Amino acid sequence: MLEEVERWLSTRSWSATDRPLHQILAAKQRTGQTVSVVLPALNEEETVGDIAAIIRHDLMRQVPLVDELVVVDSGSTDRTSEVAAAAGATVVHRDEIIPRIPAVPGKGEVLWRSLLVTRGDIVCFVDADLRDFSSDFVSGIVGPLLTDPDVALVKGMYDRPLGGAAGQGGRVTELMARPLLNMHWPQLAGFVQPLGGEYAARRSLLEQLPFPVGYGVELGMLVDALHLVGLDALAQVDVGVRKHRHQDGQALGRMAAAIYRTAQLRLARGHLIRPSLTQFERGGDGFEPRTYSVDTEERPPMVEIAEYQARRAA
């Protein structure tokens, strides 16, 4: 490990308990910064309501840490929107945001569009499929941004159990993202959960970043933020254990392909590999190929979008 990363681990890796809630609230009041929480959601009616209700109760009613809670529904066919609204979240459909730009499927697409329907100085993203959710995820992650002006982006780190085995979740992280980062961006080797969906950043940073539309968004954001603001502006906070719905192996393969594609674009702009992935499923006549396109599109920095510029000028 690079000496720079070892130093970073000792100075930019914290626990949620390092910053008590009263300290975070005092910093928020002193600086006047506002906090938005965004839950990107697609068919998450079983979990999105509990997450939204806990954030509303713990961090909006009991204490005024979160100013805005927004669920961006990316085309759910279940009751995700109704459940989220009943829990007190503001619900916006992906297609209603910047309608002149046709939406494409993908998590990164939703996160990018969320910048236009939130106003917080700090934006915190939380996946909508978490179980046994604790508001410490939010307060722990936004804490360093409120208390330390030199920090621009904070990732959550946690244990990810799989089938009762501790630490066995995050298979794409271990098999794809971590090797890529260690080999090509070794300054980022200290991140425990580089692909984790729980993180927060200053709007002033997010609006300058391109957003891969799919699963590559977290890796792309880390790499681009490193180049834009430097390693010391990045941090991570231990928030305990993350329990969520796990995807099957083929879905993970498609996720890994999108992440590799995101890395490849940043390593060699202009030299493009074939953006597709063929997988196999057993059918009546043996193994049958299924070919999927790999996300290649990226949205430009939000600060370049006319609607966003108009809102800032208003």
Coordinates of C-alpha atoms in Angstrom, one line a residue:
M1 CA 0.0 0.0 0.0
L2 CA 1.2 3.5 -0.8
E3 CA 2.5 5.5 2.1
E4 CA 0.1 8.2 1.1
V5 CA -2.8 5.8 1.5
E6 CA -1.6 4.6 4.9
R7 CA -1.5 8.2 6.0
W8 CA -5.0 8.8 4.5
L9 CA -6.4 5.8 6.4
S10 CA -5.2 7.2 9.7
T11 CA -6.5 10.8 9.0
R12 CA -9.6 10.3 6.8
S13 CA -11.2 7.1 8.0
W14 CA -13.5 7.5 10.9
S15 CA -16.3 5.8 12.9
A16 CA -19.8 7.3 13.1
T17 CA -19.3 7.5 16.9
D18 CA -16.4 9.9 16.4
R19 CA -18.8 12.7 15.8
P20 CA -21.7 12.8 18.3
L21 CA -25.0 14.1 16.9
H22 CA -24.9 17.2 19.0
Q23 CA -21.5 18.1 17.6
I24 CA -22.8 17.6 14.0
L25 CA -25.9 19.7 14.7
A26 CA -23.8 22.5 16.2
A27 CA -21.6 22.6 13.1
K28 CA -24.7 22.7 10.9
Q29 CA -26.1 25.6 12.8
R30 CA -22.8 27.4 12.9
T31 CA -22.1 27.1 9.1
G32 CA -25.7 27.3 7.9
Q33 CA -25.3 24.4 5.5
T34 CA -28.3 22.4 4.4
V35 CA -28.6 18.7 3.8
S36 CA -30.7 16.8 1.3
V37 CA -31.1 13.0 1.4
V38 CA -31.9 11.2 -1.9
L39 CA -33.2 7.6 -2.2
P40 CA -33.0 6.3 -5.7
A41 CA -35.7 3.6 -5.9
L42 CA -37.0 1.0 -8.4
N43 CA -39.6 -1.5 -7.0
E44 CA -38.5 -1.1 -3.4
E45 CA -42.0 -1.0 -1.7
E46 CA -40.8 -3.5 1.0
T47 CA -38.0 -1.3 2.3
V48 CA -38.3 2.3 1.1
G49 CA -41.0 3.3 3.5
D50 CA -39.1 2.1 6.6
I51 CA -36.0 4.0 5.5
A52 CA -37.9 7.2 4.8
A53 CA -39.8 7.0 8.1
I54 CA -36.7 6.5 10.1
I55 CA -34.9 9.5 8.5
R56 CA -38.0 11.6 9.0
H57 CA -38.4 10.7 12.6
D58 CA -34.8 10.7 13.8
L59 CA -33.2 13.4 11.6
M60 CA -36.0 15.8 10.7
R61 CA -38.5 15.7 13.6
Q62 CA -36.4 14.8 16.6
V63 CA -33.4 16.9 15.4
P64 CA -33.1 19.2 12.4
L65 CA -30.2 17.6 10.6
V66 CA -31.9 16.7 7.3
D67 CA -33.7 19.6 5.5
E68 CA -35.0 17.6 2.5
L69 CA -35.8 13.9 1.9
V70 CA -36.5 13.0 -1.8
V71 CA -37.3 9.6 -3.3
V72 CA -36.6 9.5 -7.0
D73 CA -38.7 6.7 -8.6
S74 CA -37.0 5.4 -11.7
G75 CA -40.1 3.6 -13.1
S76 CA -41.4 1.3 -10.4
T77 CA -44.3 -1.0 -11.2
D78 CA -45.1 -1.7 -7.5
R79 CA -46.2 0.8 -4.8
T80 CA -42.8 2.3 -4.2
S81 CA -44.0 5.9 -4.8
E82 CA -47.1 5.5 -2.6
V83 CA -45.2 3.9 0.3
A84 CA -42.5 6.5 0.2
A85 CA -45.0 9.4 0.1
A86 CA -46.9 7.9 3.0
A87 CA -43.7 7.8 5.0
G88 CA -43.2 11.5 4.5
A89 CA -40.7 11.7 1.6
T90 CA -41.1 14.0 -1.4
V91 CA -41.5 11.6 -4.4
V92 CA -40.4 12.7 -7.9
H93 CA -40.5 10.5 -10.9
R94 CA -37.3 10.3 -12.9
D95 CA -39.0 11.2 -16.2
E96 CA -40.4 14.4 -14.7
I97 CA -36.9 15.8 -14.2
I98 CA -35.4 17.6 -17.3
P99 CA -38.0 16.1 -19.6
R100 CA -36.4 17.5 -22.7
I101 CA -33.6 14.9 -22.2
P102 CA -35.1 11.4 -22.6
A103 CA -34.3 9.3 -19.5
V104 CA -32.4 6.0 -19.8
P105 CA -32.5 3.1 -17.3
G106 CA -29.8 3.2 -14.7
K107 CA -28.9 4.2 -11.2
G108 CA -26.5 6.9 -12.2
E109 CA -29.2 8.5 -14.4
V110 CA -31.4 8.9 -11.3
L111 CA -28.6 10.3 -9.1
W112 CA -27.7 12.8 -11.8
R113 CA -31.3 14.0 -12.2
S114 CA -31.7 14.3 -8.4
L115 CA -29.4 17.3 -8.4
L116 CA -32.1 19.3 -10.2
V117 CA -34.8 18.5 -7.6
T118 CA -32.8 19.0 -4.4
R119 CA -31.3 22.1 -3.0
G120 CA -29.1 21.0 -0.1
D121 CA -25.5 22.2 0.1
I122 CA -24.7 18.6 1.0
V123 CA -26.4 15.7 -0.9
C124 CA -26.5 12.3 0.8
F125 CA -27.4 9.2 -1.3
V126 CA -28.9 6.1 0.4
D127 CA -29.9 3.0 -1.5
A128 CA -33.6 2.1 -1.0
D129 CA -33.2 -1.6 -0.5
L130 CA -31.6 -1.5 2.9
R131 CA -33.0 -3.6 5.8
D132 CA -32.6 -2.9 9.5
F133 CA -31.8 0.7 8.5
S134 CA -30.3 3.1 11.1
S135 CA -30.2 6.8 10.8
D136 CA -26.5 6.6 11.7
F137 CA -25.9 5.9 8.1
V138 CA -27.0 9.4 7.2
S139 CA -25.6 11.3 10.3
G140 CA -22.4 9.4 10.2
I141 CA -21.7 10.1 6.5
V142 CA -22.7 13.8 6.5
G143 CA -20.9 14.5 9.8
P144 CA -17.4 15.1 8.3
L145 CA -18.8 17.4 5.6
L146 CA -20.5 19.5 8.2
T147 CA -17.6 19.7 10.6
D148 CA -14.6 19.7 8.3
P149 CA -14.6 22.2 5.4
D150 CA -11.7 20.4 3.7
V151 CA -13.8 17.2 3.1
A152 CA -15.8 17.1 -0.1
L153 CA -17.0 13.5 -0.4
V154 CA -17.6 10.8 2.2
K155 CA -18.3 7.1 1.5
G156 CA -19.9 4.8 4.1
M157 CA -18.0 1.7 5.0
Y158 CA -19.6 -1.4 6.6
D159 CA -19.8 -5.1 6.9
R160 CA -21.9 -6.8 4.2
P161 CA -23.1 -10.2 5.3
L162 CA -24.2 -12.8 2.7
G163 CA -26.2 -15.8 3.6
G164 CA -25.3 -15.5 7.3
A165 CA -21.5 -15.2 6.5
A166 CA -19.9 -12.0 7.6
G167 CA -18.0 -10.0 5.1
Q168 CA -19.0 -12.1 2.0
G169 CA -21.2 -9.5 0.4
G170 CA -19.8 -7.0 -2.1
R171 CA -18.7 -9.6 -4.6
V172 CA -18.4 -7.2 -7.5
T173 CA -16.3 -4.9 -5.2
E174 CA -13.8 -7.7 -4.5
L175 CA -13.7 -9.3 -7.9
M176 CA -13.8 -6.2 -10.1
A177 CA -13.6 -2.8 -8.5
R178 CA -10.9 -3.3 -5.9
P179 CA -8.4 -4.9 -8.4
L180 CA -9.1 -2.0 -10.8
L181 CA -8.6 0.7 -8.2
N182 CA -5.4 -0.9 -6.8
M183 CA -3.9 -1.3 -10.2
H184 CA -4.9 1.9 -11.9
W185 CA -5.8 4.3 -9.1
P186 CA -3.8 3.1 -6.1
Q187 CA -4.5 6.3 -4.2
L188 CA -8.1 5.0 -3.8
A189 CA -7.0 1.6 -2.5
G190 CA -8.0 2.6 1.1
F191 CA -11.7 2.7 0.4
V192 CA -13.4 -0.3 2.1
Q193 CA -16.6 0.0 0.1
P194 CA -15.8 1.9 -3.1
L195 CA -19.1 0.8 -4.8
G196 CA -21.3 1.4 -1.7
G197 CA -24.5 3.3 -2.4
E198 CA -24.4 5.3 0.8
Y199 CA -22.3 8.4 0.5
A200 CA -22.5 12.2 0.7
A201 CA -20.8 15.0 -1.1
R202 CA -20.9 18.8 -1.4
R203 CA -23.2 20.0 -4.2
S204 CA -20.3 22.1 -5.4
L205 CA -18.4 18.9 -6.2
L206 CA -21.3 16.8 -7.5
E207 CA -22.4 19.4 -10.0
Q208 CA -19.0 19.4 -11.6
L209 CA -18.8 15.6 -12.1
P210 CA -20.0 13.5 -15.1
F211 CA -22.4 10.7 -14.1
P212 CA -22.2 7.3 -15.8
V213 CA -25.9 6.4 -16.2
G214 CA -25.6 2.9 -14.8
Y215 CA -23.8 0.8 -12.2
G216 CA -20.5 2.5 -12.9
V217 CA -21.5 5.7 -11.3
E218 CA -19.9 5.0 -7.9
L219 CA -16.5 4.1 -9.3
G220 CA -16.6 6.9 -11.9
M221 CA -17.5 9.4 -9.1
L222 CA -14.6 8.3 -6.9
V223 CA -12.0 8.4 -9.8
D224 CA -13.2 11.8 -11.1
A225 CA -13.4 13.3 -7.6
L226 CA -9.8 12.2 -6.9
H227 CA -8.6 14.1 -10.0
L228 CA -10.8 17.1 -9.2
V229 CA -10.2 17.7 -5.5
G230 CA -7.5 15.3 -4.4
L231 CA -7.3 12.4 -2.0
D232 CA -7.4 14.4 1.2
A233 CA -10.8 15.8 0.3
L234 CA -12.2 12.3 0.3
A235 CA -13.0 10.3 3.4
Q236 CA -14.9 7.3 4.7
V237 CA -17.0 6.5 7.8
D238 CA -17.7 3.2 9.5
V239 CA -21.5 2.9 9.9
G240 CA -21.6 -0.8 11.0
V241 CA -23.5 -3.4 9.0
R242 CA -25.3 -3.1 5.7
K243 CA -28.1 -5.6 5.0
H244 CA -29.8 -5.5 1.6
R245 CA -31.2 -7.6 -1.2
H246 CA -28.5 -9.5 -3.0
Q247 CA -28.6 -10.0 -6.8
D248 CA -27.9 -13.2 -8.6
G249 CA -24.6 -14.0 -10.3
Q250 CA -25.6 -13.0 -13.8
A251 CA -26.9 -9.6 -12.6
L252 CA -23.6 -9.2 -10.8
G253 CA -21.8 -10.0 -14.1
R254 CA -23.6 -7.2 -15.9
M255 CA -22.8 -4.9 -13.0
A256 CA -19.1 -5.8 -13.3
A257 CA -19.1 -5.2 -17.0
A258 CA -20.5 -1.7 -16.6
I259 CA -18.0 -0.9 -13.9
Y260 CA -15.1 -2.2 -16.1
R261 CA -16.4 -0.1 -18.9
T262 CA -16.5 3.0 -16.7
A263 CA -12.9 2.4 -15.7
Q264 CA -11.8 1.7 -19.3
L265 CA -13.3 5.0 -20.5
R266 CA -11.3 6.8 -17.8
L267 CA -8.1 5.0 -18.7
A268 CA -8.2 5.4 -22.4
R269 CA -10.7 8.0 -23.7
G270 CA -11.2 7.2 -27.4
H271 CA -10.1 3.6 -27.5
L272 CA -13.4 1.9 -27.1
I273 CA -14.0 -1.8 -26.4
R274 CA -17.0 -3.7 -27.5
P275 CA -19.8 -2.5 -25.2
S276 CA -21.7 -5.8 -24.7
L277 CA -21.6 -8.8 -22.5
T278 CA -22.7 -12.4 -23.4
Q279 CA -23.9 -14.7 -20.6
F280 CA -25.3 -18.2 -20.8
E281 CA -28.5 -19.8 -19.4
R282 CA -29.5 -23.4 -19.6
G283 CA -32.5 -23.9 -21.7
G284 CA -34.3 -26.9 -23.3
D285 CA -31.6 -27.3 -25.9
G286 CA -28.6 -26.7 -23.7
F287 CA -26.9 -23.5 -22.8
E288 CA -28.4 -20.5 -24.6
P289 CA -26.5 -17.2 -25.0
R290 CA -28.0 -14.0 -23.8
T291 CA -26.2 -10.8 -24.9
Y292 CA -26.7 -7.5 -23.0
S293 CA -25.5 -4.0 -23.8
V294 CA -23.2 -2.4 -21.3
D295 CA -23.9 1.1 -20.2
T296 CA -21.7 3.4 -22.2
E297 CA -23.5 6.7 -21.8
E298 CA -22.5 9.4 -19.3
R299 CA -24.4 12.5 -18.4
P300 CA -22.4 15.8 -18.4
P301 CA -21.7 17.7 -15.2
M302 CA -25.0 19.2 -14.0
V303 CA -23.5 22.7 -13.9
E304 CA -23.5 22.6 -17.7
I305 CA -27.3 21.9 -18.0
A306 CA -29.4 25.0 -18.9
E307 CA -32.2 24.1 -16.4
Y308 CA -29.8 23.9 -13.6
Q309 CA -28.1 27.1 -14.5
A310 CA -31.4 28.8 -14.6
R311 CA -32.3 27.6 -11.1
R312 CA -29.0 28.8 -9.7
A313 CA -29.6 32.2 -11.2
A314 CA -33.2 32.4 -9.9

